[in-house]
Coordinates of C-alpha atoms in Angstrom, one line a residue:
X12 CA 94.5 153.7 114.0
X13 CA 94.6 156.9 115.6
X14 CA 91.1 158.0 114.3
X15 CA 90.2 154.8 116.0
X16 CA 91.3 155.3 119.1
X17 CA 89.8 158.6 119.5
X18 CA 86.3 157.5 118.4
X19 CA 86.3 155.3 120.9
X20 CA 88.2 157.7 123.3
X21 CA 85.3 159.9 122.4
X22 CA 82.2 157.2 122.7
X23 CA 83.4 155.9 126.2
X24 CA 83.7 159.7 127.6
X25 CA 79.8 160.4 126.5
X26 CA 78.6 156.8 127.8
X27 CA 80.8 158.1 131.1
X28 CA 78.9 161.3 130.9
X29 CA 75.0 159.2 130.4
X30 CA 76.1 157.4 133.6
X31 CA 77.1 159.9 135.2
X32 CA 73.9 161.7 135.1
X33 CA 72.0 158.8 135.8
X34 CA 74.0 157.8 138.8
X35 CA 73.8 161.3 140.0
X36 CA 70.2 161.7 139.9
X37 CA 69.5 158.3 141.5
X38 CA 71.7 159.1 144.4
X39 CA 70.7 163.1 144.9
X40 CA 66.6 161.5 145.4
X41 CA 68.1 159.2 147.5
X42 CA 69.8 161.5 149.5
X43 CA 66.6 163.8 149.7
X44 CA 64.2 161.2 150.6
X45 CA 66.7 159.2 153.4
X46 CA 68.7 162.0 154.4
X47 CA 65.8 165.0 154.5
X48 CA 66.7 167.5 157.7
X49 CA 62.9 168.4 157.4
X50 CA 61.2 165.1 157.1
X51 CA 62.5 161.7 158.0
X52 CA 61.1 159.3 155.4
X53 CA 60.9 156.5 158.0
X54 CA 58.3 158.2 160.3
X55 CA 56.9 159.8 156.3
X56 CA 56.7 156.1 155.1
X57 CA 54.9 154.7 158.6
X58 CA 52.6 157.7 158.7
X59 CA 51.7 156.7 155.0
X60 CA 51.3 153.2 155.8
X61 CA 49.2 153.4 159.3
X62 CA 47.0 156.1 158.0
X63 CA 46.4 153.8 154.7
X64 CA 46.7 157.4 152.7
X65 CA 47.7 155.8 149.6
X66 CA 45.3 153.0 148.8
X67 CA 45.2 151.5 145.8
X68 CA 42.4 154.0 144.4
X69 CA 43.9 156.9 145.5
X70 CA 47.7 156.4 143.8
X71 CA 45.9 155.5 140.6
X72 CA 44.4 158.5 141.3
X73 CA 47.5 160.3 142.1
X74 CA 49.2 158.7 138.9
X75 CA 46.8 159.4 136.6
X76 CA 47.1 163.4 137.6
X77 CA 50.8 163.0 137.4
X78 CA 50.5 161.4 133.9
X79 CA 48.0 164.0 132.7
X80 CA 51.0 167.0 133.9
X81 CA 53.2 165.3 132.2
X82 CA 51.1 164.4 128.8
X83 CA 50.1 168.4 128.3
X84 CA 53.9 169.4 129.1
X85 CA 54.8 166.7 126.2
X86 CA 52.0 168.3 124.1
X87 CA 53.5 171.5 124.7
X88 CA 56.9 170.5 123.3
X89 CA 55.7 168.9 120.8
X90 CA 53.5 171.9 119.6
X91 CA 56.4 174.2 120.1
X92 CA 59.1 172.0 118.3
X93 CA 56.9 172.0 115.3
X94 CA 57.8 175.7 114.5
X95 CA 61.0 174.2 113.4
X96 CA 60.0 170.5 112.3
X97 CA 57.4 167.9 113.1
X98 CA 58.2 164.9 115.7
X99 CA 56.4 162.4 117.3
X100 CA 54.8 162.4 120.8
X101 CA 57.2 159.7 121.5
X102 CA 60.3 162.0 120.4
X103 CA 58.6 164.7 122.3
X104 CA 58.1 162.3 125.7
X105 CA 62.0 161.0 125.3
X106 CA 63.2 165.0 124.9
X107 CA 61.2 166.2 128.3
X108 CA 62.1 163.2 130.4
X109 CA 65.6 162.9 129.4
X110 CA 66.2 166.4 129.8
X111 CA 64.2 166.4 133.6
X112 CA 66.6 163.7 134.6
X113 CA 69.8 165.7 132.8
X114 CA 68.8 168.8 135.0
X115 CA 67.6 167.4 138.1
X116 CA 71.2 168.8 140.0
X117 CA 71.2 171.8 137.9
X118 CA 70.0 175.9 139.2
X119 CA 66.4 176.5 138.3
X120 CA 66.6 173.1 135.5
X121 CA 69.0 175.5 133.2
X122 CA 70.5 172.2 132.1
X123 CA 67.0 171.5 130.4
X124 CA 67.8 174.0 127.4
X125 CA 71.2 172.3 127.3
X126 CA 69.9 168.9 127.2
X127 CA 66.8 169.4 124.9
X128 CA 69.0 171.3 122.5
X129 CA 71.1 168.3 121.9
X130 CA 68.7 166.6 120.3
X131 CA 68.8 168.2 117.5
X132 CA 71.4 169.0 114.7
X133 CA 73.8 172.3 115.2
X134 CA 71.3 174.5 112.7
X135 CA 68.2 174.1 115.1
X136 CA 69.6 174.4 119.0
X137 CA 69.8 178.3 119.0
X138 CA 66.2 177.6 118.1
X139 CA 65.5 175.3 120.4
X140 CA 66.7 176.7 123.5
X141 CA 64.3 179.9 122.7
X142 CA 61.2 177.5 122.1
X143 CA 62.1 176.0 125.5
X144 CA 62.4 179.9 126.6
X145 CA 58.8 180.7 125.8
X146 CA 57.6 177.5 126.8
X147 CA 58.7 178.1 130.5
X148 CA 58.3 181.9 130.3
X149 CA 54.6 181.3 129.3
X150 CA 54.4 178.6 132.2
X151 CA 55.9 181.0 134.8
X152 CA 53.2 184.2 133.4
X153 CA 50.1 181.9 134.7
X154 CA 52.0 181.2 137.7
X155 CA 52.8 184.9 138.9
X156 CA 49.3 185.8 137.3
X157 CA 47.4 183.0 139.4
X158 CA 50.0 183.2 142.1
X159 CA 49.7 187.3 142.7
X160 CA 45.7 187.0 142.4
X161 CA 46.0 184.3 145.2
X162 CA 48.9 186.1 147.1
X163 CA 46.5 189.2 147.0
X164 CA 44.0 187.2 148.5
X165 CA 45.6 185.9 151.1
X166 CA 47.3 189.1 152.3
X167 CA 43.1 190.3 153.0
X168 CA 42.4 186.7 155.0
X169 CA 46.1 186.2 156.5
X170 CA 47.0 189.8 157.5
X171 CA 51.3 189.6 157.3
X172 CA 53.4 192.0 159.1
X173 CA 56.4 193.3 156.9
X174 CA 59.5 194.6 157.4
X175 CA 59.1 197.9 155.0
X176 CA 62.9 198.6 155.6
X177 CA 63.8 195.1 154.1
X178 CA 61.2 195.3 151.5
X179 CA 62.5 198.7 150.1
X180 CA 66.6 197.5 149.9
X181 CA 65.1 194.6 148.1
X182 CA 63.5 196.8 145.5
X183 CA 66.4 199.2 145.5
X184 CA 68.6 196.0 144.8
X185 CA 66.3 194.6 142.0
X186 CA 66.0 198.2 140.2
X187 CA 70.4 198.2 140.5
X188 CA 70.4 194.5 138.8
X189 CA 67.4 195.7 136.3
X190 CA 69.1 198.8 135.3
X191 CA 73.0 197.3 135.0
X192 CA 71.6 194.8 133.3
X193 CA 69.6 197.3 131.2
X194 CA 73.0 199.2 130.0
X195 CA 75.2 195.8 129.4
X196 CA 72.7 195.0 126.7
X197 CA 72.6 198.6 125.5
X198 CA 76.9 198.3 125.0
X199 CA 77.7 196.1 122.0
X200 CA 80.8 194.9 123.0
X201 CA 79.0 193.0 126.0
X202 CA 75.7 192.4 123.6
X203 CA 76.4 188.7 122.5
X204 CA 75.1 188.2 119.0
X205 CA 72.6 185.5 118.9
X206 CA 70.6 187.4 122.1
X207 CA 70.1 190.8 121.0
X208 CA 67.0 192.1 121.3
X209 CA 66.2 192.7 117.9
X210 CA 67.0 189.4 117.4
X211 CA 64.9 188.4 120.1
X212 CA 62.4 190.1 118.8
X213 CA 62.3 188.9 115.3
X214 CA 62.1 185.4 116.7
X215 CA 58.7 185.9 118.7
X216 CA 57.3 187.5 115.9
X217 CA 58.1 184.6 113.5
X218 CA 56.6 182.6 116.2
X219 CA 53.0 181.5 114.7
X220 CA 49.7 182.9 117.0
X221 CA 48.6 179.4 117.0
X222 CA 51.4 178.0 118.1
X223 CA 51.8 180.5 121.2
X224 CA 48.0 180.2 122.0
X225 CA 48.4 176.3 122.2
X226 CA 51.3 176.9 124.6
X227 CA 49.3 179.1 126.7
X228 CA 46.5 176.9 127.0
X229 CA 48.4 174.0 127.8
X230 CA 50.5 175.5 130.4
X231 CA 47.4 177.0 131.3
X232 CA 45.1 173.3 132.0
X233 CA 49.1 171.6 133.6
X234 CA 48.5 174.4 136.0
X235 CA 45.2 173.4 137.3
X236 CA 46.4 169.7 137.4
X237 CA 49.2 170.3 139.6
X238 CA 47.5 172.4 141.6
X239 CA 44.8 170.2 142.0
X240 CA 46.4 167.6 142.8
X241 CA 48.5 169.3 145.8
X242 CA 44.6 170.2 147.0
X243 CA 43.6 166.6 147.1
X244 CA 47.0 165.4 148.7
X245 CA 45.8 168.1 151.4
X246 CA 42.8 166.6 151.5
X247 CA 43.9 162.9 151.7
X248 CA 45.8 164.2 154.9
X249 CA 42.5 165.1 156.3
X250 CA 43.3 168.9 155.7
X251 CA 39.9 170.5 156.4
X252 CA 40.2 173.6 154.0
X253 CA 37.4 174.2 151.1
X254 CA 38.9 174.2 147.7
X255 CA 39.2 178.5 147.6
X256 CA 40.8 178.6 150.8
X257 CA 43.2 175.5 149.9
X258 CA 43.6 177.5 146.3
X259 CA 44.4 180.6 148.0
X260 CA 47.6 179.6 149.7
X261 CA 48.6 177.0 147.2
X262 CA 48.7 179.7 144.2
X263 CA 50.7 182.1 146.4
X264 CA 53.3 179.0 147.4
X265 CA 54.1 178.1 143.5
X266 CA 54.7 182.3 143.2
X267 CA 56.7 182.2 146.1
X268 CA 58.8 179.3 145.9
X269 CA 58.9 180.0 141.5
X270 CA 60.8 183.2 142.0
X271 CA 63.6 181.8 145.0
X272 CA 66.5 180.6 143.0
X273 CA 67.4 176.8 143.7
X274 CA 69.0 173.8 142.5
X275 CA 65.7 172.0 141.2
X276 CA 67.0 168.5 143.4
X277 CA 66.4 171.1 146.5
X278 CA 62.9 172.0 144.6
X279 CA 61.2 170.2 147.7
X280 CA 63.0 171.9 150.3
X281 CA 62.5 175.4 149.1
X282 CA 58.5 174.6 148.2
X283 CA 59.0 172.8 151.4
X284 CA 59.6 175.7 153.7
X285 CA 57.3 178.4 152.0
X286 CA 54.4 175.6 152.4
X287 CA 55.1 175.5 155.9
X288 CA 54.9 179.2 156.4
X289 CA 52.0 179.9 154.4
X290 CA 49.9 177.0 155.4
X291 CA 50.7 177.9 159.0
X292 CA 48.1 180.8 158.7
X293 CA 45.8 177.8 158.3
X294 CA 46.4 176.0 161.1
X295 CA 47.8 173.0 159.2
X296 CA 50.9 171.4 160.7
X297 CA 54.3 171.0 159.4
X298 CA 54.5 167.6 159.0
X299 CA 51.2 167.3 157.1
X300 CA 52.4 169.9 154.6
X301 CA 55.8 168.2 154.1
X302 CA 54.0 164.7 153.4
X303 CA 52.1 166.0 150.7
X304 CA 55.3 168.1 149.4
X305 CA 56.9 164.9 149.2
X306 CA 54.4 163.2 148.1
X307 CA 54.1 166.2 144.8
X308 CA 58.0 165.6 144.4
X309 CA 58.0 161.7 144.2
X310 CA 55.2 161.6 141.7
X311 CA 55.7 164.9 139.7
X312 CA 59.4 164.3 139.3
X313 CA 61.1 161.2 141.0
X314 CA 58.9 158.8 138.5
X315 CA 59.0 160.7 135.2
X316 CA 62.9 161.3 136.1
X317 CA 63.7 157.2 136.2
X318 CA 61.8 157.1 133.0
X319 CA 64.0 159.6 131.7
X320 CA 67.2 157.8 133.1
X321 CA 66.4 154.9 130.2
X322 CA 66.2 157.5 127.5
X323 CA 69.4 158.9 128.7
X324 CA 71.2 156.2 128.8
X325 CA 69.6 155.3 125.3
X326 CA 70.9 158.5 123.6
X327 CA 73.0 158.3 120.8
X328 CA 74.3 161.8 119.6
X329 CA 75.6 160.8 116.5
X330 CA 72.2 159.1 115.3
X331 CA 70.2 161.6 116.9
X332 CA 72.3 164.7 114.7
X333 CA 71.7 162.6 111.6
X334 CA 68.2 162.5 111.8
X335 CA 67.4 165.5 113.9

């Protein structure tokens, strides 16, 4: 009777948890998009409608560019996963959607290792949470590569005055981090086990070439999609920028706003404000570059994130550990 009980004390506390992530997601876009201090989706939703911006061609348009993001990041887990074991494109699909909505209200999506990892069964989630490590890491390479070739660029068109003084206690603050960090992982009573670096180490090397060139090359094509999508939102605006020039400050924001730390639901603010400032150089006005910010959010993340509610509130953690 007892065992009872707590099974079911047990089952209603995770369907609890399901809802509570659901609900929380639902009502953190709802805040954003009603309650935004930078945009007010009434005047965003008239401007949409008067302009006729998003005509039936162009949000099939916009979808299909949203879809094609999302199929090469599926691809990517998928191809990553299958270092450990093979799953479907439909188990790969439920894992990255459920785990976007899971880790919408979470710093910088951490709760996506948390809530891929639970798919699987205890033996694989140390695993999986470095997979989803070199997935992202390898993501966030092309960005800083593209972004600091762009951000290069646009320092020789956009000449920026900087504060030297604030630039140098900013390095002298990352090298105190970087080198504190540095001797934590050098002392072995602070050295956890599973992350050592040797550990570490023996784990990328494990990892097959194929399987990391994949990675790179999907990351590498997702990277053009979303970029070129934010260049034809610009351009759906009537932004009058050639493709380079648009590239130029686009590349530079994803750097930018890639490295600010931020709870992912404030994503769009903090992409928000360093699209503003950079585009600014252009001559393209704020509301313009908060539309098509918006815009990027709602399609990139609000519409794969209620797809991901269902497969949340579909999970079942003792079926998925049995056949994970």
């Amino acid at each position: 009777m007892h065992n009872g009980l707590s099974y079911k004390t047990k089952q209603f506390f995770f369907v609890l948890i399901k809802l509570s992530i659901v609900v929380g997601a639902f009502y953190f876009i709802y805040n954003k998009l009603v309650n935004n201090n930078k945009l007010d989706f009434y005047e965003f939703a008239t401007y949409l409608n008067s302009n006729n911006v998003l005509t039936a061609k162009n949000v099939i348009f916009l979808m299909f560019l949203s879809f094609l993001n999302w199929y090469l990041e599926i691809l990517k887990w998928q191809s990553l996963v299958s270092f450990i074991k093979k799953i479907s494109f439909f188990e790969a699909l439920k894992q990255s959607l459920g785990s976007l909505t899971a880790s919408l209200f979470t710093p910088n999506r951490i709760g996506e290792y948390g809530a891929k990892a639970i798919y699987f069964a205890k033996q694989y989630r140390k695993k999986i949470l470095l997979l989803n490590l070199t997935g992202n890491t390898i993501q966030m390479v092309i960005t800083v590569t593209f972004g600091g070739i762009g951000f290069y660029l646009f320092s020789l068109r956009y000449p920026i005055e900087i504060d030297s003084y604030r630039v140098l206690r900013f390095a002298i603050l990352l090298l105190v981090i970087f080198s504190l960090s540095i001797f934590g992982i050098q002392q072995k009573k602070y050295k956890p086990n599973f992350f050592s670096i040797s550990k570490l180490k023996h784990f990328f090397r494990k990892l097959p070439f194929r399987i990391s060139a994949n990675t790179f090359l999907l990351s590498l094509f997702r990277y053009f999609v979303f970029s070129y999508q934010f260049y034809f939102l610009l351009s759906l605006f009537g932004v009058e920028l050639s493709y380079f020039e648009a590239m130029i400050i686009i590349t530079s924001m994803y750097l930018l706003s890639s490295i600010i730390p931020s709870v992912f639901i404030f994503d769009v603010v903090i992409k928000g404000s360093v699209a503003v400032y950079l585009f600014s150089f252009a001559g393209i006005d704020e509301f313009t570059v908060l539309c098509a910010i918006t815009l990027m959010w709602i399609f990139n993340f609000v519409f794969p994130s209620i797809f991901g509610s269902y497969f949340v509130l579909n999970f079942n953690f003792n079926k998925q550990n049995k056949s994970a």
